[in-house]
Structures are given as structure tokens and as C-alpha cells.
mmCIF file of N, CA and C in Angstrom:
data_model
loop_
_atom_site.group_PDB
_atom_site.id
_atom_site.type_symbol
_atom_site.label_atom_id
_atom_site.label_comp_id
_atom_site.label_asym_id
_atom_site.label_seq_id
_atom_site.Cartn_x
_atom_site.Cartn_y
_atom_site.Cartn_z
ATOM 1 N N MET A 1 8.835 0.779 28.466
ATOM 2 C CA MET A 1 7.530 0.423 27.965
ATOM 3 C C MET A 1 6.439 1.099 28.784
ATOM 4 N N ARG A 2 6.675 1.334 30.030
ATOM 5 C CA ARG A 2 5.670 1.993 30.859
ATOM 6 C C ARG A 2 5.406 3.417 30.384
ATOM 7 N N TRP A 3 6.436 4.065 29.847
ATOM 8 C CA TRP A 3 6.278 5.433 29.356
ATOM 9 C C TRP A 3 5.256 5.469 28.219
ATOM 10 N N ASN A 4 5.336 4.516 27.305
ATOM 11 C CA ASN A 4 4.400 4.454 26.194
ATOM 12 C C ASN A 4 2.975 4.212 26.685
ATOM 13 N N LYS A 5 2.836 3.361 27.650
ATOM 14 C CA LYS A 5 1.506 3.069 28.205
ATOM 15 C C LYS A 5 0.930 4.320 28.866
ATOM 16 N N TRP A 6 1.773 5.068 29.552
ATOM 17 C CA TRP A 6 1.330 6.293 30.216
ATOM 18 C C TRP A 6 0.886 7.329 29.186
ATOM 19 N N ILE A 7 1.607 7.451 28.097
ATOM 20 C CA ILE A 7 1.256 8.393 27.026
ATOM 21 C C ILE A 7 -0.083 8.005 26.409
ATOM 22 N N ARG A 8 -0.293 6.719 26.152
ATOM 23 C CA ARG A 8 -1.565 6.273 25.583
ATOM 24 C C ARG A 8 -2.735 6.575 26.515
ATOM 25 N N GLN A 9 -2.541 6.331 27.791
ATOM 26 C CA GLN A 9 -3.602 6.611 28.761
ATOM 27 C C GLN A 9 -3.878 8.114 28.830
ATOM 28 N N LEU A 10 -2.837 8.918 28.817
ATOM 29 C CA LEU A 10 -3.008 10.369 28.808
ATOM 30 C C LEU A 10 -3.765 10.808 27.563
ATOM 31 N N HIS A 11 -3.447 10.234 26.428
ATOM 32 C CA HIS A 11 -4.116 10.573 25.174
ATOM 33 C C HIS A 11 -5.617 10.264 25.259
ATOM 34 N N ARG A 12 -5.947 9.130 25.856
ATOM 35 C CA ARG A 12 -7.367 8.763 25.993
ATOM 36 C C ARG A 12 -8.112 9.751 26.877
ATOM 37 N N TRP A 13 -7.535 10.094 28.008
ATOM 38 C CA TRP A 13 -8.212 11.000 28.931
ATOM 39 C C TRP A 13 -8.307 12.415 28.367
ATOM 40 N N VAL A 14 -7.284 12.848 27.674
ATOM 41 C CA VAL A 14 -7.318 14.185 27.072
ATOM 42 C C VAL A 14 -8.357 14.230 25.957
ATOM 43 N N SER A 15 -8.533 13.130 25.241
ATOM 44 C CA SER A 15 -9.570 13.110 24.206
ATOM 45 C C SER A 15 -10.959 13.241 24.808
ATOM 46 N N ILE A 16 -11.165 12.670 25.975
ATOM 47 C CA ILE A 16 -12.442 12.836 26.671
ATOM 48 C C ILE A 16 -12.615 14.289 27.093
ATOM 49 N N ALA A 17 -11.569 14.891 27.629
ATOM 50 C CA ALA A 17 -11.644 16.301 28.035
ATOM 51 C C ALA A 17 -11.903 17.203 26.841
ATOM 52 N N PHE A 18 -11.276 16.901 25.708
ATOM 53 C CA PHE A 18 -11.490 17.690 24.495
ATOM 54 C C PHE A 18 -12.943 17.596 24.047
ATOM 55 N N THR A 19 -13.489 16.390 24.048
ATOM 56 C CA THR A 19 -14.878 16.203 23.638
ATOM 57 C C THR A 19 -15.824 16.972 24.544
ATOM 58 N N VAL A 20 -15.576 16.919 25.839
ATOM 59 C CA VAL A 20 -16.433 17.633 26.788
ATOM 60 C C VAL A 20 -16.357 19.144 26.572
ATOM 61 N N THR A 21 -15.169 19.667 26.344
ATOM 62 C CA THR A 21 -15.050 21.118 26.138
ATOM 63 C C THR A 21 -15.701 21.562 24.838
ATOM 64 N N VAL A 22 -15.652 20.716 23.811
ATOM 65 C CA VAL A 22 -16.324 21.064 22.557
ATOM 66 C C VAL A 22 -17.835 21.067 22.751
ATOM 67 N N VAL A 23 -18.351 20.075 23.455
ATOM 68 C CA VAL A 23 -19.794 20.026 23.725
ATOM 69 C C VAL A 23 -20.214 21.230 24.555
ATOM 70 N N ILE A 24 -19.432 21.590 25.542
ATOM 71 C CA ILE A 24 -19.742 22.780 26.360
ATOM 72 C C ILE A 24 -19.730 24.023 25.482
ATOM 73 N N GLY A 25 -18.809 24.105 24.558
ATOM 74 C CA GLY A 25 -18.752 25.247 23.645
ATOM 75 C C GLY A 25 -19.994 25.350 22.785
ATOM 76 N N PHE A 26 -20.478 24.216 22.276
ATOM 77 C CA PHE A 26 -21.683 24.234 21.468
ATOM 78 C C PHE A 26 -22.910 24.608 22.290
ATOM 79 N N VAL A 27 -22.988 24.084 23.495
ATOM 80 C CA VAL A 27 -24.120 24.416 24.360
ATOM 81 C C VAL A 27 -24.054 25.883 24.764
ATOM 82 N N ALA A 28 -22.866 26.379 25.033
ATOM 83 C CA ALA A 28 -22.695 27.762 25.464
ATOM 84 C C ALA A 28 -22.875 28.756 24.325
ATOM 85 N N ALA A 29 -22.817 28.269 23.093
ATOM 86 C CA ALA A 29 -22.946 29.174 21.948
ATOM 87 C C ALA A 29 -24.321 29.832 21.896
ATOM 88 N N SER A 30 -25.296 29.216 22.524
ATOM 89 C CA SER A 30 -26.646 29.791 22.515
ATOM 90 C C SER A 30 -26.759 30.994 23.443
ATOM 91 N N GLY A 31 -25.880 31.099 24.419
ATOM 92 C CA GLY A 31 -25.917 32.216 25.370
ATOM 93 C C GLY A 31 -24.837 33.243 25.068
ATOM 94 N N ALA A 32 -24.875 34.315 25.830
ATOM 95 C CA ALA A 32 -23.861 35.362 25.675
ATOM 96 C C ALA A 32 -22.738 35.100 26.676
ATOM 97 N N LEU A 33 -21.636 34.558 26.174
ATOM 98 C CA LEU A 33 -20.490 34.239 27.020
ATOM 99 C C LEU A 33 -19.262 34.971 26.515
ATOM 100 N N PRO A 34 -18.270 35.102 27.373
ATOM 101 C CA PRO A 34 -17.021 35.718 26.915
ATOM 102 C C PRO A 34 -16.384 34.879 25.800
ATOM 103 N N GLU A 35 -15.600 35.532 24.996
ATOM 104 C CA GLU A 35 -15.009 34.873 23.839
ATOM 105 C C GLU A 35 -14.001 33.793 24.230
ATOM 106 N N TRP A 36 -13.363 33.916 25.386
ATOM 107 C CA TRP A 36 -12.338 32.958 25.776
ATOM 108 C C TRP A 36 -12.911 31.560 26.000
ATOM 109 N N VAL A 37 -14.219 31.468 26.249
ATOM 110 C CA VAL A 37 -14.845 30.160 26.467
ATOM 111 C C VAL A 37 -14.713 29.301 25.208
ATOM 112 N N PHE A 38 -14.761 29.940 24.053
ATOM 113 C CA PHE A 38 -14.695 29.194 22.813
ATOM 114 C C PHE A 38 -13.267 28.758 22.474
ATOM 115 N N TYR A 39 -12.289 29.281 23.182
ATOM 116 C CA TYR A 39 -10.899 28.870 22.977
ATOM 117 C C TYR A 39 -10.477 27.759 23.943
ATOM 118 N N LEU A 40 -11.348 27.363 24.841
ATOM 119 C CA LEU A 40 -11.009 26.317 25.808
ATOM 120 C C LEU A 40 -10.604 24.984 25.167
ATOM 121 N N PRO A 41 -11.239 24.553 24.086
ATOM 122 C CA PRO A 41 -10.816 23.258 23.499
ATOM 123 C C PRO A 41 -9.412 23.265 22.902
ATOM 124 N N LEU A 42 -8.798 24.408 22.745
ATOM 125 C CA LEU A 42 -7.477 24.442 22.110
ATOM 126 C C LEU A 42 -6.382 23.813 22.971
ATOM 127 N N LEU A 43 -6.473 23.928 24.284
ATOM 128 C CA LEU A 43 -5.456 23.316 25.153
ATOM 129 C C LEU A 43 -5.480 21.790 25.045
ATOM 130 N N PRO A 44 -6.651 21.133 25.224
ATOM 131 C CA PRO A 44 -6.640 19.677 25.037
ATOM 132 C C PRO A 44 -6.277 19.270 23.606
ATOM 133 N N LEU A 45 -6.656 20.093 22.634
ATOM 134 C CA LEU A 45 -6.326 19.768 21.255
ATOM 135 C C LEU A 45 -4.813 19.794 21.035
ATOM 136 N N ALA A 46 -4.121 20.736 21.641
ATOM 137 C CA ALA A 46 -2.663 20.792 21.529
ATOM 138 C C ALA A 46 -2.026 19.564 22.189
ATOM 139 N N LEU A 47 -2.544 19.164 23.346
ATOM 140 C CA LEU A 47 -2.015 17.961 24.000
ATOM 141 C C LEU A 47 -2.280 16.717 23.153
ATOM 142 N N LEU A 48 -3.459 16.666 22.526
ATOM 143 C CA LEU A 48 -3.758 15.536 21.646
ATOM 144 C C LEU A 48 -2.806 15.501 20.450
ATOM 145 N N LEU A 49 -2.451 16.666 19.954
ATOM 146 C CA LEU A 49 -1.512 16.736 18.837
ATOM 147 C C LEU A 49 -0.170 16.124 19.222
ATOM 148 N N PHE A 50 0.367 16.535 20.352
ATOM 149 C CA PHE A 50 1.694 16.055 20.751
ATOM 150 C C PHE A 50 1.690 14.567 21.113
ATOM 151 N N THR A 51 0.682 14.117 21.871
ATOM 152 C CA THR A 51 0.639 12.694 22.224
ATOM 153 C C THR A 51 0.346 11.838 20.994
ATOM 154 N N GLY A 52 -0.503 12.337 20.098
ATOM 155 C CA GLY A 52 -0.804 11.595 18.881
ATOM 156 C C GLY A 52 0.405 11.475 17.974
ATOM 157 N N LEU A 53 1.144 12.558 17.829
ATOM 158 C CA LEU A 53 2.365 12.498 17.016
ATOM 159 C C LEU A 53 3.390 11.549 17.625
ATOM 160 N N TYR A 54 3.489 11.552 18.939
ATOM 161 C CA TYR A 54 4.419 10.648 19.617
ATOM 162 C C TYR A 54 4.050 9.194 19.316
ATOM 163 N N MET A 55 2.761 8.878 19.442
ATOM 164 C CA MET A 55 2.335 7.502 19.188
ATOM 165 C C MET A 55 2.465 7.139 17.712
ATOM 166 N N PHE A 56 2.320 8.117 16.832
ATOM 167 C CA PHE A 56 2.468 7.867 15.405
ATOM 168 C C PHE A 56 3.913 7.517 15.053
ATOM 169 N N VAL A 57 4.860 8.155 15.709
ATOM 170 C CA VAL A 57 6.276 7.965 15.394
ATOM 171 C C VAL A 57 6.851 6.714 16.053
ATOM 172 N N LEU A 58 6.227 6.201 17.091
ATOM 173 C CA LEU A 58 6.776 5.063 17.829
ATOM 174 C C LEU A 58 7.164 3.861 16.954
ATOM 175 N N PRO A 59 6.280 3.355 16.106
ATOM 176 C CA PRO A 59 6.679 2.173 15.315
ATOM 177 C C PRO A 59 7.861 2.452 14.387
ATOM 178 N N TYR A 60 7.918 3.640 13.820
ATOM 179 C CA TYR A 60 9.016 3.979 12.915
ATOM 180 C C TYR A 60 10.337 4.099 13.678
ATOM 181 N N ALA A 61 10.273 4.663 14.873
ATOM 182 C CA ALA A 61 11.483 4.790 15.681
ATOM 183 C C ALA A 61 11.975 3.420 16.136
ATOM 184 N N ALA A 62 11.050 2.533 16.496
ATOM 185 C CA ALA A 62 11.446 1.195 16.927
ATOM 186 C C ALA A 62 12.058 0.414 15.770
ATOM 187 N N LYS A 63 11.492 0.574 14.581
ATOM 188 C CA LYS A 63 12.033 -0.123 13.413
ATOM 189 C C LYS A 63 13.425 0.394 13.084
ATOM 190 N N ARG A 64 13.634 1.683 13.244
ATOM 191 C CA ARG A 64 14.927 2.290 12.937
ATOM 192 C C ARG A 64 16.003 1.836 13.933
ATOM 193 N N ARG A 65 15.604 1.663 15.197
ATOM 194 C CA ARG A 65 16.545 1.207 16.214
ATOM 195 C C ARG A 65 16.834 -0.273 16.110
ATOM 196 N N GLY A 66 15.976 -0.989 15.371
ATOM 197 C CA GLY A 66 16.176 -2.423 15.248
ATOM 198 C C GLY A 66 15.489 -3.196 16.343
ATOM 199 N N GLY A 67 14.695 -2.522 17.144
ATOM 200 C CA GLY A 67 13.960 -3.197 18.206
ATOM 201 C C GLY A 67 12.662 -3.747 17.690
ATOM 202 N N ARG A 68 11.800 -4.081 18.623
ATOM 203 C CA ARG A 68 10.498 -4.614 18.237
ATOM 204 C C ARG A 68 9.624 -3.473 17.742
ATOM 205 N N GLY A 69 9.246 -3.525 16.533
ATOM 206 C CA GLY A 69 8.356 -2.531 15.945
ATOM 207 C C GLY A 69 6.932 -3.050 15.989
ATOM 208 N N ALA A 70 6.194 -2.706 14.989
ATOM 209 C CA ALA A 70 4.842 -3.208 14.879
ATOM 210 C C ALA A 70 4.896 -4.721 14.686
ATOM 211 N N VAL A 71 3.912 -5.398 15.207
ATOM 212 C CA VAL A 71 3.882 -6.862 15.117
ATOM 213 C C VAL A 71 3.603 -7.241 13.673
ATOM 214 N N SER A 72 4.499 -8.005 13.106
ATOM 215 C CA SER A 72 4.294 -8.472 11.734
ATOM 216 C C SER A 72 3.708 -9.861 11.787
ATOM 217 N N ARG A 73 2.693 -10.071 10.997
ATOM 218 C CA ARG A 73 2.019 -11.359 10.965
ATOM 219 C C ARG A 73 2.622 -12.204 9.854
ATOM 220 N N PRO A 74 2.784 -13.502 10.096
ATOM 221 C CA PRO A 74 3.326 -14.359 9.050
ATOM 222 C C PRO A 74 2.327 -14.487 7.897
ATOM 223 N N ALA A 75 2.852 -14.686 6.720
ATOM 224 C CA ALA A 75 1.994 -14.831 5.548
ATOM 225 C C ALA A 75 1.214 -16.112 5.644
ATOM 226 N N ALA A 76 -0.053 -16.056 5.212
ATOM 227 C CA ALA A 76 -0.887 -17.244 5.218
ATOM 228 C C ALA A 76 -0.443 -18.185 4.096
ATOM 229 N N LEU A 77 -0.503 -19.461 4.365
ATOM 230 C CA LEU A 77 -0.094 -20.447 3.344
ATOM 231 C C LEU A 77 -1.262 -20.846 2.505
#
């Protein structure tokens, strides 16, 4: 369970880094900068892709294993 918590925390921090790099790219677009500056957000975006896909698959994998999946709420009477 700690592994899942670590992945979620990594996803949150990488999303902050991605947002910052995109904002820097927009601010830097007004000046003459090397082209590689505009490719900087791609690294955090790739990490977000992998961590996001991992978190997306977790409930389905848990359900398939027969373990605790997503919390199911009882039907209201």
C-alpha cells in the first residue's frame, strides 16, 4: 500500500513541476530563446502519463485479483 501512496505523491509533485514549466514556456515565448526550452514540459508530461495510467489501472487490477477494489457504497433504502 505504501507503493501506491508514493506514486500518488509523485504524481502530485510532477503535476506542479509540469504546470511551472508550461508557465515558464509561455513567459519565455515573448523572448528569443533556444527551441529546447519549449520542449521542457515534455519530461514531466511523460511522467504524468505513466503515473496517471498506473493509478487508473489500480482499481481494475485489484478487482481482478479479488482484493479490495474501489469502495462500494451500500444502496440507500
